[in-house]
JSON list of C-alpha atoms in Angstrom, two decimals:
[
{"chain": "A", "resi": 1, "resn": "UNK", "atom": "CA", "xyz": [-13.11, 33.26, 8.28]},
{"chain": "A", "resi": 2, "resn": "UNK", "atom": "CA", "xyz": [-9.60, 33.30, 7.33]},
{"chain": "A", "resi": 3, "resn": "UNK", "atom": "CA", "xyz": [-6.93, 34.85, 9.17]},
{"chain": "A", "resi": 4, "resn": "UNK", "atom": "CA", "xyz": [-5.71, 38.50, 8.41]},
{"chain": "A", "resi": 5, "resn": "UNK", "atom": "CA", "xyz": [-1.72, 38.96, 8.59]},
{"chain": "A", "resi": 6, "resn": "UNK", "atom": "CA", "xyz": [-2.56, 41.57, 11.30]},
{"chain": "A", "resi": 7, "resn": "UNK", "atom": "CA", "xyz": [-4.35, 38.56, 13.02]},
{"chain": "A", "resi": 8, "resn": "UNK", "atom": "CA", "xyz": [-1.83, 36.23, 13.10]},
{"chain": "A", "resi": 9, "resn": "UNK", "atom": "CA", "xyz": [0.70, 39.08, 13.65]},
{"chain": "A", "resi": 10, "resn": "UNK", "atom": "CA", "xyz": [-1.08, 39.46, 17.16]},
{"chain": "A", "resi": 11, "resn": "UNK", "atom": "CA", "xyz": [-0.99, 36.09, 17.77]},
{"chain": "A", "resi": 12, "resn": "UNK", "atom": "CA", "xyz": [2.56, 35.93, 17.44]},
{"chain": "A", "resi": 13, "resn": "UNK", "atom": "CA", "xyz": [3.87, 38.79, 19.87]},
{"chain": "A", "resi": 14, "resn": "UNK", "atom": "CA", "xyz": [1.18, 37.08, 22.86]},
{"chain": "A", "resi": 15, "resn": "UNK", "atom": "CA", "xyz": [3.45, 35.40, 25.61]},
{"chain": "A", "resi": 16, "resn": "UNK", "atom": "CA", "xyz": [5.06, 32.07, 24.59]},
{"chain": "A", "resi": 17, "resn": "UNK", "atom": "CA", "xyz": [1.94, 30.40, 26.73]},
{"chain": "A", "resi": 18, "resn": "UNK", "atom": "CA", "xyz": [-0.62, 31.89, 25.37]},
{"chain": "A", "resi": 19, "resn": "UNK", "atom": "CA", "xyz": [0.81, 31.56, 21.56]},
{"chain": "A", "resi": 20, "resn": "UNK", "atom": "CA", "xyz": [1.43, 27.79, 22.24]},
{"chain": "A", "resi": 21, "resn": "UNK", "atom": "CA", "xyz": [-1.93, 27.82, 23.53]},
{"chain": "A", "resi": 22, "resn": "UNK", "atom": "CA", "xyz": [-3.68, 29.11, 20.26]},
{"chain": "A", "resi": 23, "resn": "UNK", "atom": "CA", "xyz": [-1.66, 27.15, 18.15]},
{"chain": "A", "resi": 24, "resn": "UNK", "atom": "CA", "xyz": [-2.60, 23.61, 19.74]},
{"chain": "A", "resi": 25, "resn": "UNK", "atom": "CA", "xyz": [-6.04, 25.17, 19.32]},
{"chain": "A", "resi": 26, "resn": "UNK", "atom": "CA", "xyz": [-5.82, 26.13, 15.44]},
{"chain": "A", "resi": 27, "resn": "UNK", "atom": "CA", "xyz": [-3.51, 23.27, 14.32]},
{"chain": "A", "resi": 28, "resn": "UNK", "atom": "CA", "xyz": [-2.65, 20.60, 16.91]},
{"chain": "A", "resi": 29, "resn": "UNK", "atom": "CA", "xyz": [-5.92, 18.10, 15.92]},
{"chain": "A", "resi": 30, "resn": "UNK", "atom": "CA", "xyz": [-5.91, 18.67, 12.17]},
{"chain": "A", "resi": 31, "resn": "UNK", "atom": "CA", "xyz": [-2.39, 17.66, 12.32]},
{"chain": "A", "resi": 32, "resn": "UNK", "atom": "CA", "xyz": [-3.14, 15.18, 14.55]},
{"chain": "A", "resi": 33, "resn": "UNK", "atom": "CA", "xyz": [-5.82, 13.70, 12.09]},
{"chain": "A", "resi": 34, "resn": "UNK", "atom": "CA", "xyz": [-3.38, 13.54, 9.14]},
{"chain": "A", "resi": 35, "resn": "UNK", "atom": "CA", "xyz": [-0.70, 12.18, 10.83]},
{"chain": "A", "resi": 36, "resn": "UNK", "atom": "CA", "xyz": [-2.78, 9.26, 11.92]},
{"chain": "A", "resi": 37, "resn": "UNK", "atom": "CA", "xyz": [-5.20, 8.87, 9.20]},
{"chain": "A", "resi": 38, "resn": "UNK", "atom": "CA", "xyz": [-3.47, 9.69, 5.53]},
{"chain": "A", "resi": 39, "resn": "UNK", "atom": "CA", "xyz": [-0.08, 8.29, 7.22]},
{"chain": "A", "resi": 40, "resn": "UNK", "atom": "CA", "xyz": [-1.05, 5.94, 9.72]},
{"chain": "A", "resi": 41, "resn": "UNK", "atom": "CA", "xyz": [0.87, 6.88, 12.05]},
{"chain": "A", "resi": 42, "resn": "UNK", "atom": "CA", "xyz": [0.00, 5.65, 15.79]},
{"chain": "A", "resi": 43, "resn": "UNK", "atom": "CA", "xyz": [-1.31, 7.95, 17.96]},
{"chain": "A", "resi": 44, "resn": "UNK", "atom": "CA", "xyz": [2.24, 8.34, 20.47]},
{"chain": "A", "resi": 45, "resn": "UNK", "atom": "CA", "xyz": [3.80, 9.19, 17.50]},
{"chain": "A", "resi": 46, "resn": "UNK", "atom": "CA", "xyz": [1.83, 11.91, 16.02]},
{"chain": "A", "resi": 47, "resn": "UNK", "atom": "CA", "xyz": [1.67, 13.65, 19.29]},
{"chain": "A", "resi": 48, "resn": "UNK", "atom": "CA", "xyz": [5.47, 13.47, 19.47]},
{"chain": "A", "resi": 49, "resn": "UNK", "atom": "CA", "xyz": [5.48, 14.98, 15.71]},
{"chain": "A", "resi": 50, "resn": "UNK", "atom": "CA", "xyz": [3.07, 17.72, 16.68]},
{"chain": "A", "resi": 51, "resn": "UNK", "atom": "CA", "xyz": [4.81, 18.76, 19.78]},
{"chain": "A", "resi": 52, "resn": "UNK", "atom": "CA", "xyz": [7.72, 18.81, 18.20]},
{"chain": "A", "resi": 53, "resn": "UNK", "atom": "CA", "xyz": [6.63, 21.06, 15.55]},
{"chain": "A", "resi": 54, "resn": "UNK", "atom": "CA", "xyz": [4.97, 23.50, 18.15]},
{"chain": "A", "resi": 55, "resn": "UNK", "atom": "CA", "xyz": [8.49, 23.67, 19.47]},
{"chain": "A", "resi": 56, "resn": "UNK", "atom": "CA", "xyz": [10.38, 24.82, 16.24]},
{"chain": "A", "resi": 57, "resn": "UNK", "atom": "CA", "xyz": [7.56, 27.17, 16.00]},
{"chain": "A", "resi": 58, "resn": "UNK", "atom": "CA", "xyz": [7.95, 28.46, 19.06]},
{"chain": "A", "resi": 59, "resn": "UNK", "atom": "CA", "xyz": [11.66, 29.19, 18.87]},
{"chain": "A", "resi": 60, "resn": "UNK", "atom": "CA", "xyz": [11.14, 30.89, 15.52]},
{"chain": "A", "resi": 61, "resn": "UNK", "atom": "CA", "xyz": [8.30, 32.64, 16.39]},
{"chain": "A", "resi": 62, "resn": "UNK", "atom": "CA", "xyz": [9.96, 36.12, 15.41]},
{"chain": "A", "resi": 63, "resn": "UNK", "atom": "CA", "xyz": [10.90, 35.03, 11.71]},
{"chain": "A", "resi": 64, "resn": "UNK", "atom": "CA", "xyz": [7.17, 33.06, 10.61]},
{"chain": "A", "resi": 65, "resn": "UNK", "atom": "CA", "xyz": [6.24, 35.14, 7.76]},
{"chain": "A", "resi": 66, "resn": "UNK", "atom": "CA", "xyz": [2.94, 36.80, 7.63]},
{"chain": "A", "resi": 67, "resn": "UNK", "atom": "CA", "xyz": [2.25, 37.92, 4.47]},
{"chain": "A", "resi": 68, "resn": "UNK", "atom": "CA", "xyz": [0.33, 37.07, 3.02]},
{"chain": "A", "resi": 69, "resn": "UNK", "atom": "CA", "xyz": [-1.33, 34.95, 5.39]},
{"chain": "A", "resi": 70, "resn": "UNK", "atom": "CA", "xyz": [-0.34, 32.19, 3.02]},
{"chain": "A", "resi": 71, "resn": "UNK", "atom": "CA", "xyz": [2.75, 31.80, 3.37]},
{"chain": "A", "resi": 72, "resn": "UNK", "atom": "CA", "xyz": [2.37, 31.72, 7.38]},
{"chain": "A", "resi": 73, "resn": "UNK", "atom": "CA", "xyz": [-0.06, 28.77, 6.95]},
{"chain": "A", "resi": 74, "resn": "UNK", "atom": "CA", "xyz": [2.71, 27.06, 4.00]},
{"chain": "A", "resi": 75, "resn": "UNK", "atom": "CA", "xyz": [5.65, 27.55, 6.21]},
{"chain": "A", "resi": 76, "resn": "UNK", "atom": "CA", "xyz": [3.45, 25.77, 9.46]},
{"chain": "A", "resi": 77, "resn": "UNK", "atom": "CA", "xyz": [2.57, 22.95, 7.43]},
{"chain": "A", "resi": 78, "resn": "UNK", "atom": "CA", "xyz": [6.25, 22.74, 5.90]},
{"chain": "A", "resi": 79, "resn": "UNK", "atom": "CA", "xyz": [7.59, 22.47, 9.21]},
{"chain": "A", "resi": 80, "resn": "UNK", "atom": "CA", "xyz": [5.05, 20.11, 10.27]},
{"chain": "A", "resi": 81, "resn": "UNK", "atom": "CA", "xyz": [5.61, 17.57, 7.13]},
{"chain": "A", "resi": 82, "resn": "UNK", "atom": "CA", "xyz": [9.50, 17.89, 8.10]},
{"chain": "A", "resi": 83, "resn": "UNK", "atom": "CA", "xyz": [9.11, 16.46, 11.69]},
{"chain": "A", "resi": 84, "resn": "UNK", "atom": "CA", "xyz": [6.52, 14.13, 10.37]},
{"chain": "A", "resi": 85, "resn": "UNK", "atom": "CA", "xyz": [8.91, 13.16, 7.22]},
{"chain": "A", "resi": 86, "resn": "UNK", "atom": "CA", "xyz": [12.03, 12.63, 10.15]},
{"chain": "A", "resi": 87, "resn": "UNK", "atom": "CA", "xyz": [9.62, 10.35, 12.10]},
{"chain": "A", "resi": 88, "resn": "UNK", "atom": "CA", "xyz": [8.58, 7.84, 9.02]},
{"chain": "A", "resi": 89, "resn": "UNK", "atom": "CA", "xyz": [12.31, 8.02, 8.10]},
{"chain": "A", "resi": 90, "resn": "UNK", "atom": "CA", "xyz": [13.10, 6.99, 12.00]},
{"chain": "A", "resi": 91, "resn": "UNK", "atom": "CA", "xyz": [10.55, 4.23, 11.47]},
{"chain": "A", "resi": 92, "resn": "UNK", "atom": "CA", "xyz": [11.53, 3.07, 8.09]},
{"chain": "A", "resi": 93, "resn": "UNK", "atom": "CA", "xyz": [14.99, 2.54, 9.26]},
{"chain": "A", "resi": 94, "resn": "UNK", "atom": "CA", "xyz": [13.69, 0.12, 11.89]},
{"chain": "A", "resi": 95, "resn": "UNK", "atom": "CA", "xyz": [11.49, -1.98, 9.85]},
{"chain": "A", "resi": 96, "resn": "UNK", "atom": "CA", "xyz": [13.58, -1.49, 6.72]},
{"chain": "A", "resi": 97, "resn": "UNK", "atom": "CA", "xyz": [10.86, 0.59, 4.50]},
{"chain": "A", "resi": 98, "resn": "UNK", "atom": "CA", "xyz": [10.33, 3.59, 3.49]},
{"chain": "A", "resi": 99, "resn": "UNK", "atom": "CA", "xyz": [7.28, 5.53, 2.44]},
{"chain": "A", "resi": 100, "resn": "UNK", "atom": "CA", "xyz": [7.82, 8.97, 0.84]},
{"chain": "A", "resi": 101, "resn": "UNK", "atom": "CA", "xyz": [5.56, 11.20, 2.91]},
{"chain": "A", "resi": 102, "resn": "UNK", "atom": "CA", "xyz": [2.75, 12.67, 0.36]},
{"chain": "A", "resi": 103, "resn": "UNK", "atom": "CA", "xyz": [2.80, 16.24, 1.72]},
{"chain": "A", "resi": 104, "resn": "UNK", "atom": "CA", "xyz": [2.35, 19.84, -0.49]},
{"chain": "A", "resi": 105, "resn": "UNK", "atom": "CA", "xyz": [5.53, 19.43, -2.33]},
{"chain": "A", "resi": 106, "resn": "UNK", "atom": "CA", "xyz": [6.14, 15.83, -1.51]},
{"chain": "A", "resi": 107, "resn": "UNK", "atom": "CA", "xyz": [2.36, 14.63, -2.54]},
{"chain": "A", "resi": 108, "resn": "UNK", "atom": "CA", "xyz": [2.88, 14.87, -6.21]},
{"chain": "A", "resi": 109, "resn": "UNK", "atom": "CA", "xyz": [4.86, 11.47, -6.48]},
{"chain": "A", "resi": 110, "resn": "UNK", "atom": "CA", "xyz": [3.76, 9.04, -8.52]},
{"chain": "A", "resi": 111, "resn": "UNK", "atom": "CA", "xyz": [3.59, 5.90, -7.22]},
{"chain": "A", "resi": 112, "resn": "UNK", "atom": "CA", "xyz": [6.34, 2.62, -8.33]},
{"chain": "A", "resi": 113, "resn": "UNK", "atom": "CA", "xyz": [5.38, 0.75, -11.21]},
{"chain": "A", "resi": 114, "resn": "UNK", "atom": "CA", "xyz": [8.63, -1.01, -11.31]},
{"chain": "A", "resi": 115, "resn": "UNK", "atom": "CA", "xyz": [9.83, -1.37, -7.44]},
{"chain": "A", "resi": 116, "resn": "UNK", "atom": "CA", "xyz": [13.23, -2.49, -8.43]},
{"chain": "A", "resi": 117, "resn": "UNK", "atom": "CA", "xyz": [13.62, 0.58, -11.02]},
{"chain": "A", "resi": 118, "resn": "UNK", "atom": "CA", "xyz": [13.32, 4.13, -9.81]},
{"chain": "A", "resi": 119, "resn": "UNK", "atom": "CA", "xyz": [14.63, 5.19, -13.24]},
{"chain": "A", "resi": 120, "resn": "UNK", "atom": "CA", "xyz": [11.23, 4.44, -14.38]},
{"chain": "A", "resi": 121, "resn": "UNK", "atom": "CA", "xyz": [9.19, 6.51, -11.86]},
{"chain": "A", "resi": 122, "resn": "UNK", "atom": "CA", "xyz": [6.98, 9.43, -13.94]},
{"chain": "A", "resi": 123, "resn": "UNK", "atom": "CA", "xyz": [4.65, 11.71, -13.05]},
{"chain": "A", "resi": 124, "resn": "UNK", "atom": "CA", "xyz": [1.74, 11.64, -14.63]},
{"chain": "A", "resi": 125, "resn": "UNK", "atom": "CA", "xyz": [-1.91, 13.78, -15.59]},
{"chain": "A", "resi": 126, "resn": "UNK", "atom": "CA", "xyz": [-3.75, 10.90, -14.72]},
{"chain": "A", "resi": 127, "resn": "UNK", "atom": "CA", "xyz": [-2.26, 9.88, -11.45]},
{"chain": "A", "resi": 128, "resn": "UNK", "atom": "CA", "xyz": [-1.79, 13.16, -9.91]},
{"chain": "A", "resi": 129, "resn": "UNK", "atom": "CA", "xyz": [-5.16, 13.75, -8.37]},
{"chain": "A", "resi": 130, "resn": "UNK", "atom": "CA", "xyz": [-5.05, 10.44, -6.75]},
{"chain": "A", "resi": 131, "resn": "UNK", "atom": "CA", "xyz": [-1.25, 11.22, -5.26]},
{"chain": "A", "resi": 132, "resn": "UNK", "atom": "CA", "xyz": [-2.66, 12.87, -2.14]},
{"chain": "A", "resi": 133, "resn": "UNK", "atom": "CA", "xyz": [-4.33, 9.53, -1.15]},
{"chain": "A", "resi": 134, "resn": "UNK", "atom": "CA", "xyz": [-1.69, 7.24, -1.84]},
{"chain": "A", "resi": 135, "resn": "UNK", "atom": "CA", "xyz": [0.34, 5.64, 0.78]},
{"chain": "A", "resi": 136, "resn": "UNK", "atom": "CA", "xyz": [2.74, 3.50, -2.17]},
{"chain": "A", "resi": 137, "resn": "UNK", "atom": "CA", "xyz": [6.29, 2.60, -0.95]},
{"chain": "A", "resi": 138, "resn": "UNK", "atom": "CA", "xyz": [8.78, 5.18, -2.33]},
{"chain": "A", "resi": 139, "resn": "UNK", "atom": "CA", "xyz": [12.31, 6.31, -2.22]},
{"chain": "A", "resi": 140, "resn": "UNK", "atom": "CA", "xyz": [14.62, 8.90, -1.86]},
{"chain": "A", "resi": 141, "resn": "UNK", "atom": "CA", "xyz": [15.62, 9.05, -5.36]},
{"chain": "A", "resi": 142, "resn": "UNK", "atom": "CA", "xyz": [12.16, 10.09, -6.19]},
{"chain": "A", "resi": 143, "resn": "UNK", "atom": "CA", "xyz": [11.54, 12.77, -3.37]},
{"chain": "A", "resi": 144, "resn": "UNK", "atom": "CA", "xyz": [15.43, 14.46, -4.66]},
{"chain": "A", "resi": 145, "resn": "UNK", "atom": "CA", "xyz": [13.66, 14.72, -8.40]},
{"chain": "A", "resi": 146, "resn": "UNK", "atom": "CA", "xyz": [10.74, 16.10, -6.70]},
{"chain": "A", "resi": 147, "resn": "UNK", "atom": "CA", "xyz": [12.25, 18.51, -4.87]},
{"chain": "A", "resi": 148, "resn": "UNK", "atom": "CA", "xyz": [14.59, 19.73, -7.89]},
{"chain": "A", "resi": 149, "resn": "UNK", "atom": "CA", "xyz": [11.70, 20.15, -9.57]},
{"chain": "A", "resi": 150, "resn": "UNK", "atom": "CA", "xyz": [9.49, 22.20, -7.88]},
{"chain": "A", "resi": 151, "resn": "UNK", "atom": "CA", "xyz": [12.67, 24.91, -6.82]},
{"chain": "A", "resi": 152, "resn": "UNK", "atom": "CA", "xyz": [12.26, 25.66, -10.26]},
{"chain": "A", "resi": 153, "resn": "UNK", "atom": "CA", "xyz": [8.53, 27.12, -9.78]},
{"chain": "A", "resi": 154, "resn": "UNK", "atom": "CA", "xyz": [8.56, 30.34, -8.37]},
{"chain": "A", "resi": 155, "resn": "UNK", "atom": "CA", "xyz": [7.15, 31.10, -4.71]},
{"chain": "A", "resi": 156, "resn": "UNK", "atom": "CA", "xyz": [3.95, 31.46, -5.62]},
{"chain": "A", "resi": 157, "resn": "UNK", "atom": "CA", "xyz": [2.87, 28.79, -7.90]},
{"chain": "A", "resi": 158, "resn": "UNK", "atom": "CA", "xyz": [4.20, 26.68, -5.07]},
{"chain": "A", "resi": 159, "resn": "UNK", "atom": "CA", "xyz": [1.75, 27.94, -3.00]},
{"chain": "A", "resi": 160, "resn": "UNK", "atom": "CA", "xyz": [-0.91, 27.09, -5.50]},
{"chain": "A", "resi": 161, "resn": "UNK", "atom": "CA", "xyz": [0.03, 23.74, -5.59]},
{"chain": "A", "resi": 162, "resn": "UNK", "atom": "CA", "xyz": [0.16, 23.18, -1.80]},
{"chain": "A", "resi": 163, "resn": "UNK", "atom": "CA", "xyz": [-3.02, 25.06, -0.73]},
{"chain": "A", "resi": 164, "resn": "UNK", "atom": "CA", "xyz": [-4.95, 23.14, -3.67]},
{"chain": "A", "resi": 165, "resn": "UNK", "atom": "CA", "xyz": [-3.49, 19.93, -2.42]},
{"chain": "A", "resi": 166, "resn": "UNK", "atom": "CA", "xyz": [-4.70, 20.95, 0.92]},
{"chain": "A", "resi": 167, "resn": "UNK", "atom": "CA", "xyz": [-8.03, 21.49, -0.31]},
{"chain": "A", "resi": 168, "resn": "UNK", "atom": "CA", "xyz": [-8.53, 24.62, -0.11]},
{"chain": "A", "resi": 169, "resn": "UNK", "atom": "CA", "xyz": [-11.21, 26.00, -2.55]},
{"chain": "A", "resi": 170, "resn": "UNK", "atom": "CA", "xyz": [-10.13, 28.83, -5.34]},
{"chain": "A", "resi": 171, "resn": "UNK", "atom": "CA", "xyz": [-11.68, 31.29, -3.64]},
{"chain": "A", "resi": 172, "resn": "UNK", "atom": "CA", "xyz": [-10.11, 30.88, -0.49]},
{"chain": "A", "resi": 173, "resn": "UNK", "atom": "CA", "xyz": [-6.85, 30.58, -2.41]},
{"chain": "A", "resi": 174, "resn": "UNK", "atom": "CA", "xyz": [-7.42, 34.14, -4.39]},
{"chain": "A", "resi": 175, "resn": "UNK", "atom": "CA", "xyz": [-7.65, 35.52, -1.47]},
{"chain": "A", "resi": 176, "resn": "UNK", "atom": "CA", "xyz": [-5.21, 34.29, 0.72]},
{"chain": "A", "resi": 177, "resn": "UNK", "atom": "CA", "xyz": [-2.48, 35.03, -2.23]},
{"chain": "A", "resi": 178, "resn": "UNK", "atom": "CA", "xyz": [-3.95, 38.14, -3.15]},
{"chain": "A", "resi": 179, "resn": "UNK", "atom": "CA", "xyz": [-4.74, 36.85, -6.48]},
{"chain": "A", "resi": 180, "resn": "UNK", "atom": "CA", "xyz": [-7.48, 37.42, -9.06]},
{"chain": "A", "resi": 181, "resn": "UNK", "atom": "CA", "xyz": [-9.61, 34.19, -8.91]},
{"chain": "A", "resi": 182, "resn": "UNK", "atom": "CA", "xyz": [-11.28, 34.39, -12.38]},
{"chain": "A", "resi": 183, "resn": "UNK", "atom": "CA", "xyz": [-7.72, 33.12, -14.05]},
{"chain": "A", "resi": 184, "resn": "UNK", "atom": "CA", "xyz": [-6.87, 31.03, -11.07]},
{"chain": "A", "resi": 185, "resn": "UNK", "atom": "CA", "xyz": [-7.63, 27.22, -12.17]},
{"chain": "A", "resi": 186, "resn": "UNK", "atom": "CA", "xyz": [-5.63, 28.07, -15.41]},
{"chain": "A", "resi": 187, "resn": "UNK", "atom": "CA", "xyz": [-2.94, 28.86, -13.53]},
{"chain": "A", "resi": 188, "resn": "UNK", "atom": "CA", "xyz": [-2.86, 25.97, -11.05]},
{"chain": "A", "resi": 189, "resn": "UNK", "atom": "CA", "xyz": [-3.48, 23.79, -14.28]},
{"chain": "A", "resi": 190, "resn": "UNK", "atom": "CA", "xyz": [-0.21, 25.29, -15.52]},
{"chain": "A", "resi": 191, "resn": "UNK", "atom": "CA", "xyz": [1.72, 24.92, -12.94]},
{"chain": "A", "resi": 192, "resn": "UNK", "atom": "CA", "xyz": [0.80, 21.59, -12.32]},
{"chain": "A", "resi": 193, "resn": "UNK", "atom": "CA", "xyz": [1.36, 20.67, -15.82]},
{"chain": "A", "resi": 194, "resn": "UNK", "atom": "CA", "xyz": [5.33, 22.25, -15.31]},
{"chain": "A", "resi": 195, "resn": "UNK", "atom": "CA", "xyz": [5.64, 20.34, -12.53]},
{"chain": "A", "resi": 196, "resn": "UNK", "atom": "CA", "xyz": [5.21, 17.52, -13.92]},
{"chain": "A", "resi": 197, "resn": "UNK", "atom": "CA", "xyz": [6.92, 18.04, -16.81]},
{"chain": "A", "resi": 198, "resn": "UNK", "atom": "CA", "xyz": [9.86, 19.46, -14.74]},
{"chain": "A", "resi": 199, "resn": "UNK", "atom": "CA", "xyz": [9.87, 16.30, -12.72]},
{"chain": "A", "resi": 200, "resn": "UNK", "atom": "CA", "xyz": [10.12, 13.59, -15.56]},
{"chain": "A", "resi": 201, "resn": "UNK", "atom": "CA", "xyz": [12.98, 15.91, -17.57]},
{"chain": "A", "resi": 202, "resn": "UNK", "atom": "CA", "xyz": [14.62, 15.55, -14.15]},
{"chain": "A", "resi": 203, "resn": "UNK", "atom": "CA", "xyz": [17.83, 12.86, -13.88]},
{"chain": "A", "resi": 204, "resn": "UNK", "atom": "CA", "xyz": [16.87, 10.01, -11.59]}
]
């Protein structure tokens, strides 16, 4: 059953312990699971991205947005992919790689076909439903067009995209965004087709 916003809006005013408490409960393992298995990361490591992202919620526990319940569970894993994005970065400057973290926003990266040309990254139809699983070397080049890209697709078309990519199902997605779900898979088609159009017109 997914949360209400007056559900998580309780959640939120409990005492700090108690909130901390419910959110290991509700996130700490799932994160735990895709920090170590879609991004290999070892198992110190994830735990230091997941505490670290129970403490930014924490401290801005009175500005998570609530509604709709979307956007509370968006911003989480936002702030999640950020700490987990800072940690590969961390590592990548030690062993002198980088791989472009495949979140909501980020996921949609095609992988290099010419490693010694970002000019001739594109996104693609065909590759995007295999982005999520990729773990290709990228750069930052790539994740700047990606992120120019997607600023220009309004608030709630970027929630499409991420809750799809999460694998959530269109019904739980109609809900959650208070949309009508008989139109929805035209409409993530869509976007996803801007997107990617968005992000190939975009300068490398």
């Amino acid at each position: 059953m997914r949360m209400t916003t007056h559900d998580i809006a309780q959640q939120l005013s409990q005492p700090t312990s108690k909130l901390l408490e419910w959110l290991y409960e509700q996130y700490a393992q799932r994160w735990y699971g895709t920090a170590t298995t879609r991004w290999g990361l070892d198992a110190d490591s994830a735990w230091d991205v997941i505490y670290k992202t129970l403490d930014t919620l924490l401290a801005k526990r009175t500005s998570l947005p609530t509604d709709p319940p979307a956007h509370f569970e968006n911003y989480l894993f936002k702030v999640f992919i950020n700490n987990l994005r800072q940690c590969l970065r961390e590592q990548a400057r030690r062993h002198e790689t980088m791989r472009l973290v495949p979140m909501n926003r980020d996921s949609m990266a095609e992988p290099y076909t010419d490693a010694d040309d970002p000019a001739e990254l594109a996104l693609s139809d065909q590759t995007y439903e295999q982005l999520l699983a990729a773990e290709e070397t990228h750069t930052q080049p790539m994740l700047a067009r990606l992120e120019a890209a997607l600023a220009q697709l309004d608030e709630t078309d970027q929630s499409l995209l991420l809750l799809k990519a999460q694998q959530f199902s269109y019904d739980e997605i109609a809900q959650m965004l208070s949309l009508e779900n008989n139109q929805l898979k035209v409409r993530h088609f869509r976007a996803k087709q801007r997107l990617i159009n968005l992000f190939n017109q975009t300068q490398p």
